[in-house]
Short mmCIF file of C-alpha atoms and ligand atoms in Angstrom, two decimals:
data_model
loop_
_atom_site.label_atom_id
_atom_site.label_comp_id
_atom_site.label_asym_id
_atom_site.label_seq_id
_atom_site.Cartn_x
_atom_site.Cartn_y
_atom_site.Cartn_z
CA UNK A 1 -98.72 -71.49 -187.40
CA UNK A 2 -100.39 -68.49 -185.88
CA UNK A 3 -99.72 -65.08 -186.48
CA UNK A 4 -100.28 -63.45 -183.64
CA UNK A 5 -100.75 -64.92 -179.98
CA UNK A 6 -101.57 -63.05 -176.54
CA UNK A 7 -99.82 -64.15 -173.15
CA UNK A 8 -102.36 -64.10 -170.26
CA UNK A 9 -99.75 -63.76 -168.10
CA UNK A 10 -96.79 -61.94 -166.34
CA UNK A 11 -93.24 -62.40 -164.81
CA UNK A 12 -90.96 -65.05 -166.26
CA UNK A 13 -93.45 -66.96 -167.61
CA UNK A 14 -94.72 -64.54 -169.74
CA UNK A 15 -91.34 -63.69 -171.44
CA UNK A 16 -90.65 -67.40 -171.75
CA UNK A 17 -93.82 -67.70 -174.04
CA UNK A 18 -92.80 -64.48 -175.73
CA UNK A 19 -89.44 -66.27 -176.42
CA UNK A 20 -90.98 -69.21 -177.96
CA UNK A 21 -93.59 -66.96 -179.91
CA UNK A 22 -90.52 -64.85 -181.35
CA UNK A 23 -88.44 -67.90 -182.38
CA UNK A 24 -91.96 -69.72 -183.96
CA UNK A 25 -92.20 -66.04 -185.77
CA UNK A 26 -95.53 -65.70 -183.89
CA UNK A 27 -96.25 -61.70 -182.66
CA UNK A 28 -96.52 -61.54 -179.03
CA UNK A 29 -99.47 -59.19 -177.23
CA UNK A 30 -98.73 -58.81 -173.43
CA UNK A 31 -101.45 -57.57 -171.23
CA UNK A 32 -100.50 -56.08 -167.60
CA UNK A 33 -101.61 -54.36 -164.99
CA UNK A 34 -100.93 -50.98 -163.62
CA UNK A 35 -98.29 -52.72 -161.31
CA UNK A 36 -96.13 -54.05 -164.31
CA UNK A 37 -96.52 -50.65 -166.52
CA UNK A 38 -92.64 -50.92 -166.69
CA UNK A 39 -92.11 -54.81 -166.40
CA UNK A 40 -89.91 -56.86 -168.99
CA UNK A 41 -92.76 -59.06 -170.74
CA UNK A 42 -94.28 -55.51 -171.65
CA UNK A 43 -91.14 -54.74 -173.53
CA UNK A 44 -90.31 -58.20 -174.93
CA UNK A 45 -93.81 -58.08 -176.43
CA UNK A 46 -94.37 -56.84 -179.92
CA UNK A 47 -97.47 -54.92 -178.54
CA UNK A 48 -99.11 -54.64 -174.84
CA UNK A 49 -102.70 -53.57 -173.45
CA UNK A 50 -103.21 -52.18 -169.63
CA UNK A 51 -105.98 -54.30 -168.43
CA UNK A 52 -106.54 -53.17 -164.92
CA UNK A 53 -105.31 -52.10 -161.65
CA UNK A 54 -102.47 -54.06 -159.41
CA UNK A 55 -104.98 -56.84 -157.60
CA UNK A 56 -104.82 -59.70 -159.83
CA UNK A 57 -108.61 -59.98 -159.16
CA UNK A 58 -108.71 -56.87 -161.07
CA UNK A 59 -106.50 -57.54 -163.85
CA UNK A 60 -105.01 -60.69 -164.60
CA UNK A 61 -108.09 -62.88 -163.06
CA UNK A 62 -110.45 -60.75 -165.55
CA UNK A 63 -111.10 -63.19 -168.10
CA UNK A 64 -113.27 -60.89 -170.24
CA UNK A 65 -110.33 -57.78 -170.29
CA UNK A 66 -107.94 -60.62 -171.79
CA UNK A 67 -110.67 -61.71 -174.81
CA UNK A 68 -111.28 -58.18 -175.17
CA UNK A 69 -107.49 -57.34 -175.25
CA UNK A 70 -107.11 -59.91 -177.80
CA UNK A 71 -109.93 -59.01 -179.91
CA UNK A 72 -108.44 -55.46 -179.77
CA UNK A 73 -105.05 -56.74 -181.12
CA UNK A 74 -106.42 -59.33 -183.42
CA UNK A 75 -104.77 -62.24 -181.58
CA UNK A 76 -105.46 -65.39 -182.81
CA UNK A 77 -104.58 -67.90 -179.95
CA UNK A 78 -103.82 -67.43 -175.87
CA UNK A 79 -101.11 -68.88 -173.92
CA UNK A 80 -102.28 -69.06 -170.12
CA UNK A 81 -98.77 -69.31 -168.93
CA UNK A 82 -99.33 -71.20 -165.16
CA UNK A 83 -101.07 -69.81 -162.10
CA UNK A 84 -103.50 -67.30 -162.74
CA UNK A 85 -106.27 -68.51 -165.42
CA UNK A 86 -104.39 -71.63 -166.66
CA UNK A 87 -106.53 -74.14 -165.04
CA UNK A 88 -109.86 -72.49 -165.17
CA UNK A 89 -112.30 -74.43 -167.11
CA UNK A 90 -114.18 -71.70 -167.58
CA UNK A 91 -111.42 -69.56 -168.99
CA UNK A 92 -110.55 -72.30 -171.27
CA UNK A 93 -114.17 -72.32 -172.38
CA UNK A 94 -114.55 -68.81 -172.79
CA UNK A 95 -111.63 -68.58 -175.26
CA UNK A 96 -112.85 -71.30 -177.35
CA UNK A 97 -116.27 -69.84 -177.58
CA UNK A 98 -114.73 -66.58 -178.71
CA UNK A 99 -113.43 -68.09 -181.52
CA UNK A 100 -109.66 -68.19 -180.43
CA UNK A 101 -107.11 -71.05 -179.54
CA UNK A 102 -106.42 -72.53 -176.58
CA UNK A 103 -102.94 -72.97 -175.69
CA UNK A 104 -103.63 -75.62 -173.16
CA UNK A 105 -105.91 -79.01 -172.80
CA UNK A 106 -109.80 -78.85 -173.76
CA UNK A 107 -112.13 -77.37 -170.86
CA UNK A 108 -113.54 -80.93 -170.41
CA UNK A 109 -109.71 -82.22 -169.62
CA UNK A 110 -109.11 -79.02 -167.28
CA UNK A 111 -112.88 -80.19 -165.37
CA UNK A 112 -111.86 -84.06 -165.21
CA UNK A 113 -108.55 -83.22 -163.58
CA UNK A 114 -109.12 -79.87 -162.16
CA UNK A 115 -110.59 -81.64 -158.53
CA UNK A 116 -108.26 -83.96 -156.52
CA UNK A 117 -111.67 -86.70 -156.14
CA UNK A 118 -112.30 -86.23 -159.06
CA UNK A 119 -108.90 -87.03 -161.09
CA UNK A 120 -108.38 -90.19 -158.44
CA UNK A 121 -111.82 -91.42 -159.47
CA UNK A 122 -110.69 -91.03 -163.37
CA UNK A 123 -106.98 -92.46 -162.32
CA UNK A 124 -108.49 -95.72 -160.66
CA UNK A 125 -110.75 -96.61 -163.78
CA UNK A 126 -107.76 -96.13 -166.26
CA UNK A 127 -105.72 -98.79 -164.03
CA UNK A 128 -103.52 -96.11 -162.53
CA UNK A 129 -101.93 -96.21 -158.97
CA UNK A 130 -103.28 -94.35 -156.77
CA UNK A 131 -102.55 -93.09 -152.88
CA UNK A 132 -105.04 -95.52 -150.51
CA UNK A 133 -107.75 -93.23 -149.68
CA UNK A 134 -111.09 -91.93 -150.70
CA UNK A 135 -112.47 -90.49 -153.39
CA UNK A 136 -115.87 -89.07 -151.91
CA UNK A 137 -115.69 -85.62 -149.50
CA UNK A 138 -115.95 -86.35 -145.62
CA UNK A 139 -119.35 -85.75 -144.30
CA UNK A 140 -118.50 -84.57 -140.86
CA UNK A 141 -116.10 -85.85 -137.84
CA UNK A 142 -117.74 -89.53 -137.37
CA UNK A 143 -116.79 -89.92 -140.77
CA UNK A 144 -113.39 -88.57 -140.87
CA UNK A 145 -112.67 -91.00 -137.41
CA UNK A 146 -114.24 -93.77 -139.32
CA UNK A 147 -112.04 -93.40 -142.53
CA UNK A 148 -109.13 -92.36 -140.56
CA UNK A 149 -108.69 -95.46 -138.71
CA UNK A 150 -109.72 -97.45 -142.01
CA UNK A 151 -106.61 -96.81 -143.52
CA UNK A 152 -104.61 -96.13 -140.57
CA UNK A 153 -102.49 -93.13 -139.35
CA UNK A 154 -100.90 -91.23 -139.92
CA UNK A 155 -103.11 -89.73 -143.05
CA UNK A 156 -103.55 -86.46 -144.87
CA UNK A 157 -106.30 -84.36 -145.06
CA UNK A 158 -106.70 -82.96 -148.71
CA UNK A 159 -108.99 -80.25 -150.67
CA UNK A 160 -110.54 -81.88 -153.20
CA UNK A 161 -110.33 -78.15 -155.12
CA UNK A 162 -106.82 -78.19 -153.32
CA UNK A 163 -103.76 -76.27 -154.93
CA UNK A 164 -100.75 -74.89 -154.12
CA UNK A 165 -100.15 -77.14 -150.76
CA UNK A 166 -103.31 -75.20 -149.32
CA UNK A 167 -105.97 -77.26 -147.55
CA UNK A 168 -103.53 -79.94 -146.64
CA UNK A 169 -103.19 -81.21 -143.54
CA UNK A 170 -101.41 -84.49 -142.02
CA UNK A 171 -103.04 -85.96 -138.73
CA UNK A 172 -100.93 -88.60 -136.95
CA UNK A 173 -103.31 -89.28 -134.01
CA UNK A 174 -107.27 -89.45 -133.37
CA UNK A 175 -106.88 -86.24 -131.04
CA UNK A 176 -105.54 -84.02 -133.40
CA UNK A 177 -108.40 -85.18 -136.29
CA UNK A 178 -111.51 -82.29 -135.12
CA UNK A 179 -108.85 -79.31 -135.09
CA UNK A 180 -107.39 -80.41 -138.08
CA UNK A 181 -110.46 -80.94 -139.92
CA UNK A 182 -111.63 -77.52 -139.01
CA UNK A 183 -108.27 -75.86 -140.18
CA UNK A 184 -108.18 -77.94 -143.64
CA UNK A 185 -112.03 -77.05 -144.01
CA UNK A 186 -111.31 -73.61 -143.40
CA UNK A 187 -108.27 -72.93 -145.67
CA UNK A 188 -109.97 -75.13 -148.64
CA UNK A 189 -112.91 -72.62 -148.07
CA UNK A 190 -111.28 -69.38 -148.08
CA UNK A 191 -108.77 -70.50 -150.70
CA UNK A 192 -111.05 -72.42 -153.23
CA UNK A 193 -114.69 -71.67 -152.30
CA UNK A 194 -115.35 -74.96 -151.74
CA UNK A 195 -114.69 -77.17 -148.28
CA UNK A 196 -114.76 -80.52 -149.53
CA UNK A 197 -111.97 -82.30 -147.70
CA UNK A 198 -111.05 -85.94 -148.41
CA UNK A 199 -108.60 -88.39 -147.00
CA UNK A 200 -105.54 -89.92 -148.49
CA UNK A 201 -103.16 -92.39 -146.40
CA UNK A 202 -100.07 -90.36 -145.75
CA UNK A 203 -96.65 -92.06 -147.12
CA UNK A 204 -93.96 -91.34 -145.48
CA UNK A 205 -90.23 -90.81 -146.90
CA UNK A 206 -91.48 -90.83 -150.58
CA UNK A 207 -89.99 -88.84 -153.45
CA UNK A 208 -91.81 -86.74 -155.38
CA UNK A 209 -91.40 -87.84 -159.27
CA UNK A 210 -93.64 -86.10 -162.41
CA UNK A 211 -94.17 -87.00 -165.74
CA UNK A 212 -94.35 -85.00 -168.41
CA UNK A 213 -96.33 -85.68 -171.48
CA UNK A 214 -97.09 -83.97 -174.53
CA UNK A 215 -100.61 -84.86 -176.81
CA UNK A 216 -101.56 -83.70 -179.91
CA UNK A 217 -104.98 -83.08 -181.36
CA UNK A 218 -105.01 -86.49 -183.81
CA UNK A 219 -104.13 -88.82 -180.55
CA UNK A 220 -100.80 -89.14 -179.99
CA UNK A 221 -99.64 -89.32 -176.29
CA UNK A 222 -95.93 -89.15 -175.42
CA UNK A 223 -94.23 -89.31 -172.34
CA UNK A 224 -90.92 -87.21 -172.01
CA UNK A 225 -89.59 -88.46 -168.68
CA UNK A 226 -89.54 -87.20 -164.86
CA UNK A 227 -88.75 -84.48 -163.01
CA UNK A 228 -87.59 -84.90 -159.24
CA UNK A 229 -89.22 -82.38 -157.19
CA UNK A 230 -88.53 -83.74 -153.66
CA UNK A 231 -86.76 -80.57 -152.29
CA UNK A 232 -90.31 -79.01 -150.86
CA UNK A 233 -91.13 -76.67 -148.42
CA UNK A 234 -94.59 -76.63 -147.34
CA UNK A 235 -95.75 -78.92 -149.90
CA UNK A 236 -94.49 -76.13 -152.34
CA UNK A 237 -91.06 -77.51 -154.78
CA UNK A 238 -88.03 -75.27 -154.18
CA UNK A 239 -85.60 -77.06 -156.47
CA UNK A 240 -86.10 -79.85 -159.37
CA UNK A 241 -84.05 -81.58 -161.64
CA UNK A 242 -84.28 -84.16 -164.22
CA UNK A 243 -83.83 -86.89 -164.65
CA UNK A 244 -84.31 -88.68 -161.08
CA UNK A 245 -81.76 -90.87 -159.39
CA UNK A 246 -84.18 -93.10 -157.95
CA UNK A 247 -85.53 -94.23 -161.62
CA UNK A 248 -84.20 -97.05 -163.81
CA UNK A 249 -85.20 -96.96 -167.67
CA UNK A 250 -87.49 -99.73 -166.88
CA UNK A 251 -89.03 -97.47 -164.47
CA UNK A 252 -89.15 -94.09 -166.41
CA UNK A 253 -91.09 -96.52 -168.81
CA UNK A 254 -93.90 -97.74 -167.04
CA UNK A 255 -94.11 -94.30 -165.16
CA UNK A 256 -94.27 -92.69 -168.61
CA UNK A 257 -96.81 -95.51 -169.57
CA UNK A 258 -98.92 -95.17 -166.85
CA UNK A 259 -98.88 -91.25 -167.17
CA UNK A 260 -99.52 -91.30 -171.05
CA UNK A 261 -102.70 -93.64 -169.48
CA UNK A 262 -104.15 -91.16 -167.27
CA UNK A 263 -103.76 -88.34 -170.02
CA UNK A 264 -105.60 -90.67 -172.13
CA UNK A 265 -108.46 -91.45 -169.95
CA UNK A 266 -109.25 -87.94 -169.76
CA UNK A 267 -109.14 -86.97 -173.47
CA UNK A 268 -105.69 -84.70 -172.96
CA UNK A 269 -104.63 -82.98 -175.17
CA UNK A 270 -101.00 -80.00 -174.93
CA UNK A 271 -98.57 -80.32 -172.45
CA UNK A 272 -99.66 -82.11 -169.09
CA UNK A 273 -97.99 -83.35 -165.77
CA UNK A 274 -98.92 -86.38 -164.04
CA UNK A 275 -97.31 -85.99 -160.36
CA UNK A 276 -96.52 -89.20 -158.64
CA UNK A 277 -95.29 -90.40 -155.14
CA UNK A 278 -92.54 -92.83 -155.47
CA UNK A 279 -91.62 -94.73 -152.38
CA UNK A 280 -88.96 -96.84 -151.36
CA UNK A 281 -89.66 -100.00 -152.69
CA UNK A 282 -90.12 -98.75 -156.44
CA UNK A 283 -94.05 -98.32 -156.27
CA UNK A 284 -96.07 -95.26 -157.41
CA UNK A 285 -98.77 -93.65 -156.71
CA UNK A 286 -100.79 -91.01 -158.94
CA UNK A 287 -101.58 -87.68 -157.07
CA UNK A 288 -102.90 -85.58 -159.55
CA UNK A 289 -102.35 -83.92 -163.01
CA UNK A 290 -101.49 -80.19 -163.55
CA UNK A 291 -103.24 -79.67 -166.88
CA UNK A 292 -100.86 -76.61 -167.84
CA UNK A 293 -97.12 -75.98 -168.32
CA UNK A 294 -95.04 -76.29 -165.31
CA UNK A 295 -92.90 -73.95 -163.61
CA UNK A 296 -89.73 -76.49 -163.30
CA UNK A 297 -90.25 -77.23 -167.21
CA UNK A 298 -87.24 -76.21 -168.10
CA UNK A 299 -85.21 -78.82 -166.77
CA UNK A 300 -87.39 -81.30 -169.16
CA UNK A 301 -86.29 -78.73 -172.31
CA UNK A 302 -82.44 -79.12 -170.79
CA UNK A 303 -82.34 -83.13 -171.01
CA UNK A 304 -84.59 -83.91 -173.96
CA UNK A 305 -83.59 -80.82 -176.19
CA UNK A 306 -87.36 -80.38 -176.71
CA UNK A 307 -89.27 -76.63 -176.23
CA UNK A 308 -92.22 -77.81 -174.83
CA UNK A 309 -93.67 -73.77 -175.22
CA UNK A 310 -92.91 -74.45 -178.64
CA UNK A 311 -94.45 -77.67 -179.13
CA UNK A 312 -97.46 -76.41 -176.97
CA UNK A 313 -98.08 -73.88 -179.62
CA UNK A 314 -97.83 -76.04 -182.73
CA UNK A 315 -100.26 -78.92 -180.91
CA UNK A 316 -102.83 -75.66 -180.33
CA UNK A 317 -102.40 -75.25 -184.10
CA UNK A 318 -102.93 -78.62 -185.07
CA UNK A 319 -99.63 -79.89 -186.01
CA UNK A 320 -98.92 -83.58 -185.19
CA UNK A 321 -96.26 -84.62 -183.10
CA UNK A 322 -93.27 -85.92 -184.82
CA UNK A 323 -90.93 -87.40 -181.62
CA UNK A 324 -90.48 -90.56 -180.15
CA UNK A 325 -93.04 -92.58 -178.09
CA UNK A 326 -90.67 -92.34 -174.79
CA UNK A 327 -87.97 -89.86 -174.79
CA UNK A 328 -84.74 -90.73 -172.70
CA UNK A 329 -83.08 -87.78 -170.65
CA UNK A 330 -79.43 -87.13 -171.89
CA UNK A 331 -77.25 -85.68 -169.43
CA UNK A 332 -78.34 -83.67 -166.00
CA UNK A 333 -80.47 -80.44 -165.59
CA UNK A 334 -81.46 -78.18 -162.25
CA UNK A 335 -83.61 -75.73 -161.34
CA UNK A 336 -83.62 -73.42 -158.61
CA UNK A 337 -86.57 -70.98 -157.92
CA UNK A 338 -85.05 -67.59 -156.94
CA UNK A 339 -87.52 -66.31 -154.61
CA UNK A 340 -87.96 -62.48 -152.51
CA UNK A 341 -88.19 -64.32 -149.52
CA UNK A 342 -85.83 -64.12 -146.55
CA UNK A 343 -85.03 -67.99 -145.54
CA UNK A 344 -82.93 -66.70 -142.42
CA UNK A 345 -86.24 -65.15 -141.54
CA UNK A 346 -88.70 -68.09 -141.87
CA UNK A 347 -88.70 -66.98 -145.71
CA UNK A 348 -90.63 -64.32 -144.99
CA UNK A 349 -91.32 -62.25 -148.29
CA UNK A 350 -89.19 -59.22 -149.20
CA UNK A 351 -90.00 -56.32 -151.12
CA UNK A 352 -88.32 -53.55 -152.77
CA UNK A 353 -86.47 -52.02 -155.73
CA UNK A 354 -83.73 -53.87 -157.45
CA UNK A 355 -81.17 -52.16 -157.93
CA UNK A 356 -78.80 -54.36 -158.91
CA UNK A 357 -79.05 -57.59 -160.90
CA UNK A 358 -76.05 -59.42 -162.28
CA UNK A 359 -77.41 -62.50 -164.33
CA UNK A 360 -75.00 -65.61 -164.09
CA UNK A 361 -73.83 -66.81 -168.00
CA UNK A 362 -71.40 -69.27 -169.13
CA UNK A 363 -71.66 -72.97 -170.37
CA UNK A 364 -74.79 -74.61 -169.60
CA UNK A 365 -76.73 -71.78 -167.80
CA UNK A 366 -80.62 -70.55 -168.52
CA UNK A 367 -81.99 -67.59 -166.32
CA UNK A 368 -85.54 -67.75 -166.62
CA UNK A 369 -86.42 -64.39 -165.39
CA UNK A 370 -89.17 -61.58 -164.98
CA UNK A 371 -87.08 -58.32 -163.29
CA UNK A 372 -84.22 -56.37 -164.27
CA UNK A 373 -82.76 -53.70 -162.47
CA UNK A 374 -85.39 -50.55 -161.36
CA UNK A 375 -88.04 -53.43 -161.27
CA UNK A 376 -90.31 -53.05 -158.24
CA UNK A 377 -90.90 -56.37 -156.53
CA UNK A 378 -94.31 -55.86 -154.43
CA UNK A 379 -96.61 -58.03 -152.48
CA UNK A 380 -98.96 -58.69 -155.77
CA UNK A 381 -98.13 -61.64 -157.04
CA UNK A 382 -96.20 -64.85 -156.32
CA UNK A 383 -92.47 -64.29 -155.32
CA UNK A 384 -90.56 -66.13 -158.01
CA UNK A 385 -87.98 -63.37 -159.29
CA UNK A 386 -86.48 -65.99 -161.63
CA UNK A 387 -85.31 -69.28 -162.26
CA UNK A 388 -81.73 -70.62 -162.61
CA UNK A 389 -81.60 -73.63 -164.68
CA UNK A 390 -77.82 -75.61 -165.59
CA UNK A 391 -77.60 -78.22 -167.44
CA UNK A 392 -74.55 -80.68 -167.52
CA UNK A 393 -73.27 -83.84 -168.49
CA UNK A 394 -73.23 -85.91 -165.06
CA UNK A 395 -75.29 -85.08 -161.96
CA UNK A 396 -72.33 -83.89 -160.04
CA UNK A 397 -71.02 -81.45 -162.83
CA UNK A 398 -74.86 -79.82 -162.65
CA UNK A 399 -74.38 -79.06 -159.14
CA UNK A 400 -70.90 -77.82 -159.04
CA UNK A 401 -71.95 -75.54 -162.32
CA UNK A 402 -75.17 -74.34 -160.11
CA UNK A 403 -72.86 -73.33 -157.51
CA UNK A 404 -70.72 -71.50 -159.91
CA UNK A 405 -73.56 -69.83 -161.46
CA UNK A 406 -75.61 -69.15 -157.75
CA UNK A 407 -72.15 -67.20 -156.96
CA UNK A 408 -71.97 -65.03 -160.09
CA UNK A 409 -75.82 -64.33 -159.39
CA UNK A 410 -76.29 -60.96 -157.83
CA UNK A 411 -79.63 -59.30 -157.11
CA UNK A 412 -79.66 -56.25 -154.98
CA UNK A 413 -82.74 -54.73 -153.23
CA UNK A 414 -84.95 -57.57 -152.21
CA UNK A 415 -83.79 -60.28 -149.90
CA UNK A 416 -83.89 -63.64 -152.02
CA UNK A 417 -83.31 -67.84 -151.58
CA UNK A 418 -80.00 -67.53 -153.33
CA UNK A 419 -78.36 -68.50 -150.20
CA UNK A 420 -80.57 -71.04 -149.09
CA UNK A 421 -79.93 -72.55 -152.57
CA UNK A 422 -76.16 -72.82 -152.24
CA UNK A 423 -76.47 -73.90 -148.79
CA UNK A 424 -78.74 -77.05 -150.39
CA UNK A 425 -76.19 -77.56 -152.92
CA UNK A 426 -73.37 -78.16 -150.56
CA UNK A 427 -75.45 -80.39 -148.14
CA UNK A 428 -74.42 -84.11 -148.25
CA UNK A 429 -77.72 -85.34 -148.32
CA UNK A 430 -78.29 -83.56 -151.57
CA UNK A 431 -75.42 -84.25 -152.91
CA UNK A 432 -76.05 -88.19 -152.29
CA UNK A 433 -79.35 -87.94 -154.15
CA UNK A 434 -80.86 -89.06 -150.74
CA UNK A 435 -84.02 -86.91 -150.21
CA UNK A 436 -87.27 -87.31 -149.58
CA UNK A 437 -90.12 -84.73 -149.54
CA UNK A 438 -89.82 -84.70 -145.76
CA UNK A 439 -85.81 -84.13 -146.55
CA UNK A 440 -86.11 -80.24 -146.83
CA UNK A 441 -88.24 -79.51 -143.61
CA UNK A 442 -85.94 -81.62 -141.74
CA UNK A 443 -82.86 -80.10 -142.79
CA UNK A 444 -84.03 -76.47 -143.02
CA UNK A 445 -82.66 -75.38 -139.36
CA UNK A 446 -79.37 -76.25 -140.23
CA UNK A 447 -79.56 -74.83 -143.55
CA UNK A 448 -80.75 -71.39 -142.63
CA UNK A 449 -78.34 -70.94 -139.75
CA UNK A 450 -74.92 -71.89 -140.84
CA UNK A 451 -72.07 -69.24 -141.74
CA UNK A 452 -72.41 -68.22 -144.99
CA UNK A 453 -70.20 -70.10 -147.78
CA UNK A 454 -66.32 -68.68 -147.99
CA UNK A 455 -67.32 -67.03 -151.20
CA UNK A 456 -69.75 -65.06 -149.20
CA UNK A 457 -67.06 -64.10 -146.57
CA UNK A 458 -65.15 -62.56 -149.20
CA UNK A 459 -67.75 -60.85 -150.93
CA UNK A 460 -68.95 -59.30 -147.50
CA UNK A 461 -65.51 -57.78 -146.87
CA UNK A 462 -65.28 -56.89 -150.40
CA UNK A 463 -68.71 -54.57 -149.60
CA UNK A 464 -67.93 -53.37 -145.75
CA UNK A 465 -64.07 -51.94 -147.67
CA UNK A 466 -66.11 -50.22 -150.22
CA UNK A 467 -68.51 -49.09 -148.05
CA UNK A 468 -66.09 -47.73 -145.71
CA UNK A 469 -64.07 -46.45 -148.88
CA UNK A 470 -66.92 -44.49 -150.00
CA UNK A 471 -67.55 -43.12 -146.80
CA UNK A 472 -64.40 -41.81 -146.55
CA UNK A 473 -64.90 -40.22 -150.15
CA UNK A 474 -62.16 -42.28 -151.89
CA UNK A 475 -59.57 -44.96 -151.69
CA UNK A 476 -56.78 -44.63 -148.65
CA UNK A 477 -54.26 -47.28 -149.54
CA UNK A 478 -53.44 -50.00 -147.07
CA UNK A 479 -56.54 -49.10 -145.16
CA UNK A 480 -58.91 -51.94 -147.29
CA UNK A 481 -57.96 -55.98 -147.05
CA UNK A 482 -55.17 -56.44 -149.84
CA UNK A 483 -57.88 -58.94 -151.37
CA UNK A 484 -60.19 -56.15 -151.72
CA UNK A 485 -57.43 -53.92 -154.00
CA UNK A 486 -56.45 -57.08 -155.45
CA UNK A 487 -59.95 -57.62 -156.85
CA UNK A 488 -61.21 -54.35 -157.36
CA UNK A 489 -60.97 -54.10 -161.12
CA UNK A 490 -64.04 -57.03 -160.35
CA UNK A 491 -65.87 -55.29 -157.70
CA UNK A 492 -66.17 -51.87 -159.81
CA UNK A 493 -69.52 -53.55 -161.60
CA UNK A 494 -70.55 -54.56 -158.14
CA UNK A 495 -70.49 -50.73 -156.40
CA UNK A 496 -74.03 -49.67 -157.84
CA UNK A 497 -75.09 -52.23 -155.76
CA UNK A 498 -73.76 -51.05 -152.63
CA UNK A 499 -75.33 -47.39 -153.17
P1 ADP B 501 -101.43 -79.64 -154.44
O1 ADP B 501 -101.81 -79.72 -155.46
O2 ADP B 501 -101.72 -78.66 -152.85
O3 ADP B 501 -100.01 -79.03 -154.71
P2 ADP B 501 -100.41 -82.19 -154.14
O4 ADP B 501 -101.25 -83.49 -154.04
O5 ADP B 501 -99.84 -82.03 -155.68
O6 ADP B 501 -101.03 -81.02 -153.88
O7 ADP B 501 -99.50 -82.50 -153.51
C1 ADP B 501 -98.19 -81.42 -153.24
C2 ADP B 501 -97.28 -82.35 -151.84
O8 ADP B 501 -97.83 -82.82 -150.60
C3 ADP B 501 -96.63 -83.45 -153.06
O9 ADP B 501 -95.43 -82.67 -153.63
C4 ADP B 501 -96.06 -84.26 -151.59
O10 ADP B 501 -94.84 -83.86 -151.22
C5 ADP B 501 -97.11 -84.21 -150.20
N1 ADP B 501 -98.03 -84.84 -150.61
C6 ADP B 501 -99.27 -84.99 -151.04
N2 ADP B 501 -100.03 -86.31 -151.14
C7 ADP B 501 -99.10 -87.12 -150.26
C8 ADP B 501 -99.44 -88.28 -149.19
N3 ADP B 501 -100.47 -88.83 -149.22
N4 ADP B 501 -98.89 -88.84 -148.62
C9 ADP B 501 -97.43 -88.04 -148.25
N5 ADP B 501 -97.09 -86.81 -148.89
C10 ADP B 501 -98.33 -86.20 -149.69
#
């Protein structure tokens, strides 16, 4: 095993990797921008190196600075986390050429899976079913029109270099094609510097189900089951769970074998994820392979008992996998992504200083966070504050536990998506598992417009009463609702939050 590892990331995922290091007895080096000088990942690491000003283009995306930090501290390996440089082929190569171990797949595998069109070509060659569509970028509008008609509307225009839902447009009719093509190309050019766009048939009402794989350096590839990620807004995941209500052990096995075949075809090593659309008939189609650790990896960890980040390090250090080929999930896990966004106002990003934070605990609860009281939430980085993950024996038990944990969670100082998550947990469709990738967009107006859940009303009353009390300069017996008086011992700790 390595003696020292550099974490080329920030926020919750940097903290997550540092935790794995500590459990394996590996010393950790954090890198940070000026904006992150007091961030939790900097404090948690054994050493930390400043790599530049706040904009990520001048810090977290500067490969050379990261390599220099690794050299200066004597780190032997680099873990990229997700986002930033994690899927940049050139960076994987740079790390390797610098004589450091790369905790991720070979640069060649990143390249093979890096473009959606090259991944489709590779998948087709490996006998992996893909969504009907093309593998060549569109030449012009006439080509787009001919292709769309061949597959039949609705179609999805997709950026070949795409990621994060960018450069994607659903087109339902011929008259919308021209404007949508221009928009997809423009977005792709701005986001990826590459305006290649291709066509897929738009599948109505599928689920997003993805398979986690691990591959060692000795040719072993295993699947660790699925994650259900259908709760999406603008093609971005918001809530994930494992297992999926839609899978039987037989289907899990088939999808697992397919993901393993795709990974093998790419010469894959380390942790990776094959994303699929699963339709109502149980047919599934390969979308893409993410050649890194996923945000939602903890749900797999909780139902398999396997620490994926520790295995990433072990694999990078050359250890063989000593796990079975297929792993069946045990119990149920759900993850909510808590972001600094205001669902009541179109998920507008919110900024500010975290003045109070109470993290849920108790049976079956895990918090992977990147903030603490005093943290500043700005606009330089993505809006993920932390992930709340729960485990229970059954799905309904996990939902109840998530509701309980969300009620315990308090983040004051920025708007968060906490209430939105509570509403989803209460929704009958979610509770029944009757969701598709289009469900959230349809349910959203009702989810953000409802009255606050009962617990929130009580808390709002408590807050109002405490504020009134403070303004009066102390308690006035009888002036506040009696429930507040009865609950005062509980709320004392929340007072800071109200200042
Ligand atoms: P990105 O890499 O930008 O995230 P993906 O190819 O992974 O793009 O797709 C993101 C999401 O968009 C999927 O999870 C799914 O919800 C939706 N999607 C992608 N392809 C299709 C398709 N052909 N039909 C319907 N929905 C799709």
